[in-house]
Amino acid sequence: MTEQFAALAALSQNPGQVREDALLDFYNKWQQDYLVVSKWFALQATSDIPGNVVNVQKLLAHPAFDMRNPNKVYSLIGGFCGSPVSFHAKDGSGYKFLGEVVLQLDKINPQVASRMVSAFSRWRRYDETRQALAKAQLEMIISANGLSENVYEIALKSLAA
């Protein structure tokens, strides 16, 4: 499995049908192993291929993904936030995606949602365009109705940082 995963990691950085086929084959072979599937999610989430946010959005609907499972969330959403290319995309799509997911996740598990919103904590380290986009998402999160104290606190601290 380790050698297969290493090969898949190399392929996952190249968009196209070969990538998609390899990811599907790997999943079909290892779908019964919970930890391997979590690694499979993380591998895709951290990919730097153009427009990866769309791939990650599709993975939210994958049968093996469960928003109620913190480890799956950390693998997919947390992995995505760790991608400097995808999460910090100049068009703000990564920030918008995380903002939407945090609000959705907050209703299920506020502690996990607050951990995910902490990805915005270093928003001031980026250029003005990205700062404005990240700040807008933090403000949107803070203004949401019914927001948990956990998420509100982390989002407010991130905004003030």
PDB file of C-alpha atoms in Angstrom, residues 26-159:
ATOM      1  CA  PHE A  26      -6.755   3.070  -5.405  1.00  0.00           C
ATOM      2  CA  TYR A  27     -10.038   3.814  -3.638  1.00  0.00           C
ATOM      3  CA  ASN A  28     -11.680   0.663  -5.009  1.00  0.00           C
ATOM      4  CA  LYS A  29      -8.778  -1.436  -3.763  1.00  0.00           C
ATOM      5  CA  TRP A  30      -8.520   0.112  -0.286  1.00  0.00           C
ATOM      6  CA  GLN A  31     -12.055   1.318   0.459  1.00  0.00           C
ATOM      7  CA  GLN A  32     -12.463  -1.096   3.362  1.00  0.00           C
ATOM      8  CA  ASP A  33      -9.526   0.413   5.260  1.00  0.00           C
ATOM      9  CA  TYR A  34     -10.702   3.492   7.158  1.00  0.00           C
ATOM     10  CA  LEU A  35      -7.242   4.997   7.673  1.00  0.00           C
ATOM     11  CA  VAL A  36      -6.207   4.518   4.060  1.00  0.00           C
ATOM     12  CA  VAL A  37      -9.405   6.205   2.868  1.00  0.00           C
ATOM     13  CA  SER A  38      -8.649   9.141   5.159  1.00  0.00           C
ATOM     14  CA  LYS A  39      -5.190   9.396   3.576  1.00  0.00           C
ATOM     15  CA  TRP A  40      -6.846   9.190   0.154  1.00  0.00           C
ATOM     16  CA  PHE A  41      -9.053  12.180   1.028  1.00  0.00           C
ATOM     17  CA  ALA A  42      -6.101  14.149   2.371  1.00  0.00           C
ATOM     18  CA  LEU A  43      -4.020  13.424  -0.711  1.00  0.00           C
ATOM     19  CA  GLN A  44      -6.679  14.889  -2.976  1.00  0.00           C
ATOM     20  CA  ALA A  45      -7.355  17.819  -0.678  1.00  0.00           C
ATOM     21  CA  THR A  46      -3.718  18.901  -0.613  1.00  0.00           C
ATOM     22  CA  SER A  47      -3.241  18.647  -4.360  1.00  0.00           C
ATOM     23  CA  ASP A  48      -2.116  21.835  -6.055  1.00  0.00           C
ATOM     24  CA  ILE A  49      -3.866  21.161  -9.358  1.00  0.00           C
ATOM     25  CA  PRO A  50      -5.733  24.166 -10.777  1.00  0.00           C
ATOM     26  CA  GLY A  51      -9.274  24.510  -9.469  1.00  0.00           C
ATOM     27  CA  ASN A  52      -8.850  21.846  -6.805  1.00  0.00           C
ATOM     28  CA  VAL A  53     -11.592  23.451  -4.725  1.00  0.00           C
ATOM     29  CA  VAL A  54     -14.113  21.941  -7.165  1.00  0.00           C
ATOM     30  CA  ASN A  55     -12.653  18.464  -6.612  1.00  0.00           C
ATOM     31  CA  VAL A  56     -12.815  18.899  -2.846  1.00  0.00           C
ATOM     32  CA  GLN A  57     -16.414  20.132  -3.064  1.00  0.00           C
ATOM     33  CA  LYS A  58     -17.297  16.968  -4.998  1.00  0.00           C
ATOM     34  CA  LEU A  59     -15.595  14.833  -2.359  1.00  0.00           C
ATOM     35  CA  LEU A  60     -17.991  16.231   0.265  1.00  0.00           C
ATOM     36  CA  ALA A  61     -20.657  14.121  -1.455  1.00  0.00           C
ATOM     37  CA  HIS A  62     -18.477  10.988  -1.671  1.00  0.00           C
ATOM     38  CA  PRO A  63     -20.078   7.982   0.076  1.00  0.00           C
ATOM     39  CA  ALA A  64     -16.981   7.487   2.258  1.00  0.00           C
ATOM     40  CA  PHE A  65     -17.037  11.067   3.517  1.00  0.00           C
ATOM     41  CA  ASP A  66     -19.091  11.933   6.583  1.00  0.00           C
ATOM     42  CA  MET A  67     -19.197  15.492   7.899  1.00  0.00           C
ATOM     43  CA  ARG A  68     -20.066  14.067  11.332  1.00  0.00           C
ATOM     44  CA  ASN A  69     -16.751  12.222  11.465  1.00  0.00           C
ATOM     45  CA  PRO A  70     -14.006  14.571  12.716  1.00  0.00           C
ATOM     46  CA  ASN A  71     -11.173  12.523  11.220  1.00  0.00           C
ATOM     47  CA  LYS A  72     -12.753  12.664   7.776  1.00  0.00           C
ATOM     48  CA  VAL A  73     -13.225  16.431   8.162  1.00  0.00           C
ATOM     49  CA  TYR A  74      -9.617  16.904   9.246  1.00  0.00           C
ATOM     50  CA  SER A  75      -8.416  14.802   6.301  1.00  0.00           C
ATOM     51  CA  LEU A  76     -10.465  16.542   3.632  1.00  0.00           C
ATOM     52  CA  ILE A  77     -11.188  20.069   4.856  1.00  0.00           C
ATOM     53  CA  GLY A  78      -8.109  20.389   7.045  1.00  0.00           C
ATOM     54  CA  GLY A  79      -5.963  19.006   4.254  1.00  0.00           C
ATOM     55  CA  PHE A  80      -7.421  21.515   1.819  1.00  0.00           C
ATOM     56  CA  CYS A  81      -6.659  24.390   4.213  1.00  0.00           C
ATOM     57  CA  GLY A  82      -3.064  23.213   4.315  1.00  0.00           C
ATOM     58  CA  SER A  83      -2.670  23.726   0.575  1.00  0.00           C
ATOM     59  CA  PRO A  84      -1.106  27.137  -0.001  1.00  0.00           C
ATOM     60  CA  VAL A  85      -2.094  27.046  -3.670  1.00  0.00           C
ATOM     61  CA  SER A  86      -5.716  25.920  -3.402  1.00  0.00           C
ATOM     62  CA  PHE A  87      -6.801  27.412  -0.095  1.00  0.00           C
ATOM     63  CA  HIS A  88      -5.134  30.746  -0.828  1.00  0.00           C
ATOM     64  CA  ALA A  89      -6.288  30.904  -4.461  1.00  0.00           C
ATOM     65  CA  LYS A  90      -6.206  34.476  -5.707  1.00  0.00           C
ATOM     66  CA  ASP A  91      -9.898  34.367  -6.657  1.00  0.00           C
ATOM     67  CA  GLY A  92     -10.899  33.618  -3.046  1.00  0.00           C
ATOM     68  CA  SER A  93     -12.587  30.327  -3.934  1.00  0.00           C
ATOM     69  CA  GLY A  94     -10.720  28.476  -1.178  1.00  0.00           C
ATOM     70  CA  TYR A  95     -11.767  31.008   1.442  1.00  0.00           C
ATOM     71  CA  LYS A  96     -15.371  30.987   0.243  1.00  0.00           C
ATOM     72  CA  PHE A  97     -15.423  27.193   0.338  1.00  0.00           C
ATOM     73  CA  LEU A  98     -14.105  27.109   3.894  1.00  0.00           C
ATOM     74  CA  GLY A  99     -16.536  29.804   5.024  1.00  0.00           C
ATOM     75  CA  GLU A 100     -19.478  27.784   3.726  1.00  0.00           C
ATOM     76  CA  VAL A 101     -18.185  24.520   5.202  1.00  0.00           C
ATOM     77  CA  VAL A 102     -17.554  26.098   8.616  1.00  0.00           C
ATOM     78  CA  LEU A 103     -21.166  27.279   8.827  1.00  0.00           C
ATOM     79  CA  GLN A 104     -22.423  23.856   7.797  1.00  0.00           C
ATOM     80  CA  LEU A 105     -20.065  22.051  10.171  1.00  0.00           C
ATOM     81  CA  ASP A 106     -20.880  24.380  13.063  1.00  0.00           C
ATOM     82  CA  LYS A 107     -24.383  22.910  13.237  1.00  0.00           C
ATOM     83  CA  ILE A 108     -22.924  19.388  13.501  1.00  0.00           C
ATOM     84  CA  ASN A 109     -19.767  19.795  15.575  1.00  0.00           C
ATOM     85  CA  PRO A 110     -18.830  23.299  16.794  1.00  0.00           C
ATOM     86  CA  GLN A 111     -15.453  22.192  18.147  1.00  0.00           C
ATOM     87  CA  VAL A 112     -14.333  20.786  14.805  1.00  0.00           C
ATOM     88  CA  ALA A 113     -15.779  23.828  13.022  1.00  0.00           C
ATOM     89  CA  SER A 114     -13.773  26.156  15.276  1.00  0.00           C
ATOM     90  CA  ARG A 115     -10.630  24.225  14.482  1.00  0.00           C
ATOM     91  CA  MET A 116     -11.328  24.576  10.761  1.00  0.00           C
ATOM     92  CA  VAL A 117     -12.015  28.324  11.019  1.00  0.00           C
ATOM     93  CA  SER A 118      -8.606  28.756  12.617  1.00  0.00           C
ATOM     94  CA  ALA A 119      -7.161  28.317   9.103  1.00  0.00           C
ATOM     95  CA  PHE A 120      -8.053  31.986   8.647  1.00  0.00           C
ATOM     96  CA  SER A 121      -5.920  33.057  11.619  1.00  0.00           C
ATOM     97  CA  ARG A 122      -2.959  34.180   9.503  1.00  0.00           C
ATOM     98  CA  TRP A 123      -4.940  36.102   6.911  1.00  0.00           C
ATOM     99  CA  ARG A 124      -2.956  39.304   7.400  1.00  0.00           C
ATOM    100  CA  ARG A 125       0.243  37.636   6.148  1.00  0.00           C
ATOM    101  CA  TYR A 126      -1.028  37.621   2.588  1.00  0.00           C
ATOM    102  CA  ASP A 127      -1.375  40.283  -0.086  1.00  0.00           C
ATOM    103  CA  GLU A 128      -4.153  42.877   0.078  1.00  0.00           C
ATOM    104  CA  THR A 129      -6.436  40.999  -2.303  1.00  0.00           C
ATOM    105  CA  ARG A 130      -6.299  37.808  -0.281  1.00  0.00           C
ATOM    106  CA  GLN A 131      -6.596  39.736   2.981  1.00  0.00           C
ATOM    107  CA  ALA A 132      -9.826  41.341   1.786  1.00  0.00           C
ATOM    108  CA  LEU A 133     -11.254  38.002   0.646  1.00  0.00           C
ATOM    109  CA  ALA A 134     -10.345  36.182   3.866  1.00  0.00           C
ATOM    110  CA  LYS A 135     -11.604  39.049   6.018  1.00  0.00           C
ATOM    111  CA  ALA A 136     -14.920  39.004   4.160  1.00  0.00           C
ATOM    112  CA  GLN A 137     -15.346  35.315   4.990  1.00  0.00           C
ATOM    113  CA  LEU A 138     -14.508  35.879   8.651  1.00  0.00           C
ATOM    114  CA  GLU A 139     -17.057  38.697   8.789  1.00  0.00           C
ATOM    115  CA  MET A 140     -19.642  36.502   7.081  1.00  0.00           C
ATOM    116  CA  ILE A 141     -19.021  33.733   9.608  1.00  0.00           C
ATOM    117  CA  ILE A 142     -19.278  36.082  12.587  1.00  0.00           C
ATOM    118  CA  SER A 143     -22.543  37.563  11.322  1.00  0.00           C
ATOM    119  CA  ALA A 144     -24.228  34.163  10.810  1.00  0.00           C
ATOM    120  CA  ASN A 145     -27.347  33.490  12.852  1.00  0.00           C
ATOM    121  CA  GLY A 146     -27.106  30.753  15.449  1.00  0.00           C
ATOM    122  CA  LEU A 147     -23.321  30.580  15.368  1.00  0.00           C
ATOM    123  CA  SER A 148     -21.754  28.579  18.196  1.00  0.00           C
ATOM    124  CA  GLU A 149     -19.611  30.310  20.790  1.00  0.00           C
ATOM    125  CA  ASN A 150     -16.655  28.147  19.758  1.00  0.00           C
ATOM    126  CA  VAL A 151     -16.644  29.310  16.145  1.00  0.00           C
ATOM    127  CA  TYR A 152     -17.538  32.892  17.036  1.00  0.00           C
ATOM    128  CA  GLU A 153     -14.602  33.151  19.443  1.00  0.00           C
ATOM    129  CA  ILE A 154     -12.008  31.768  17.018  1.00  0.00           C
ATOM    130  CA  ALA A 155     -13.344  33.779  14.076  1.00  0.00           C
ATOM    131  CA  LEU A 156     -13.389  36.970  16.137  1.00  0.00           C
ATOM    132  CA  LYS A 157      -9.829  36.384  17.380  1.00  0.00           C
ATOM    133  CA  SER A 158      -8.688  35.672  13.837  1.00  0.00           C
ATOM    134  CA  LEU A 159     -10.315  38.840  12.600  1.00  0.00           C
TER     135      LEU A 159
END
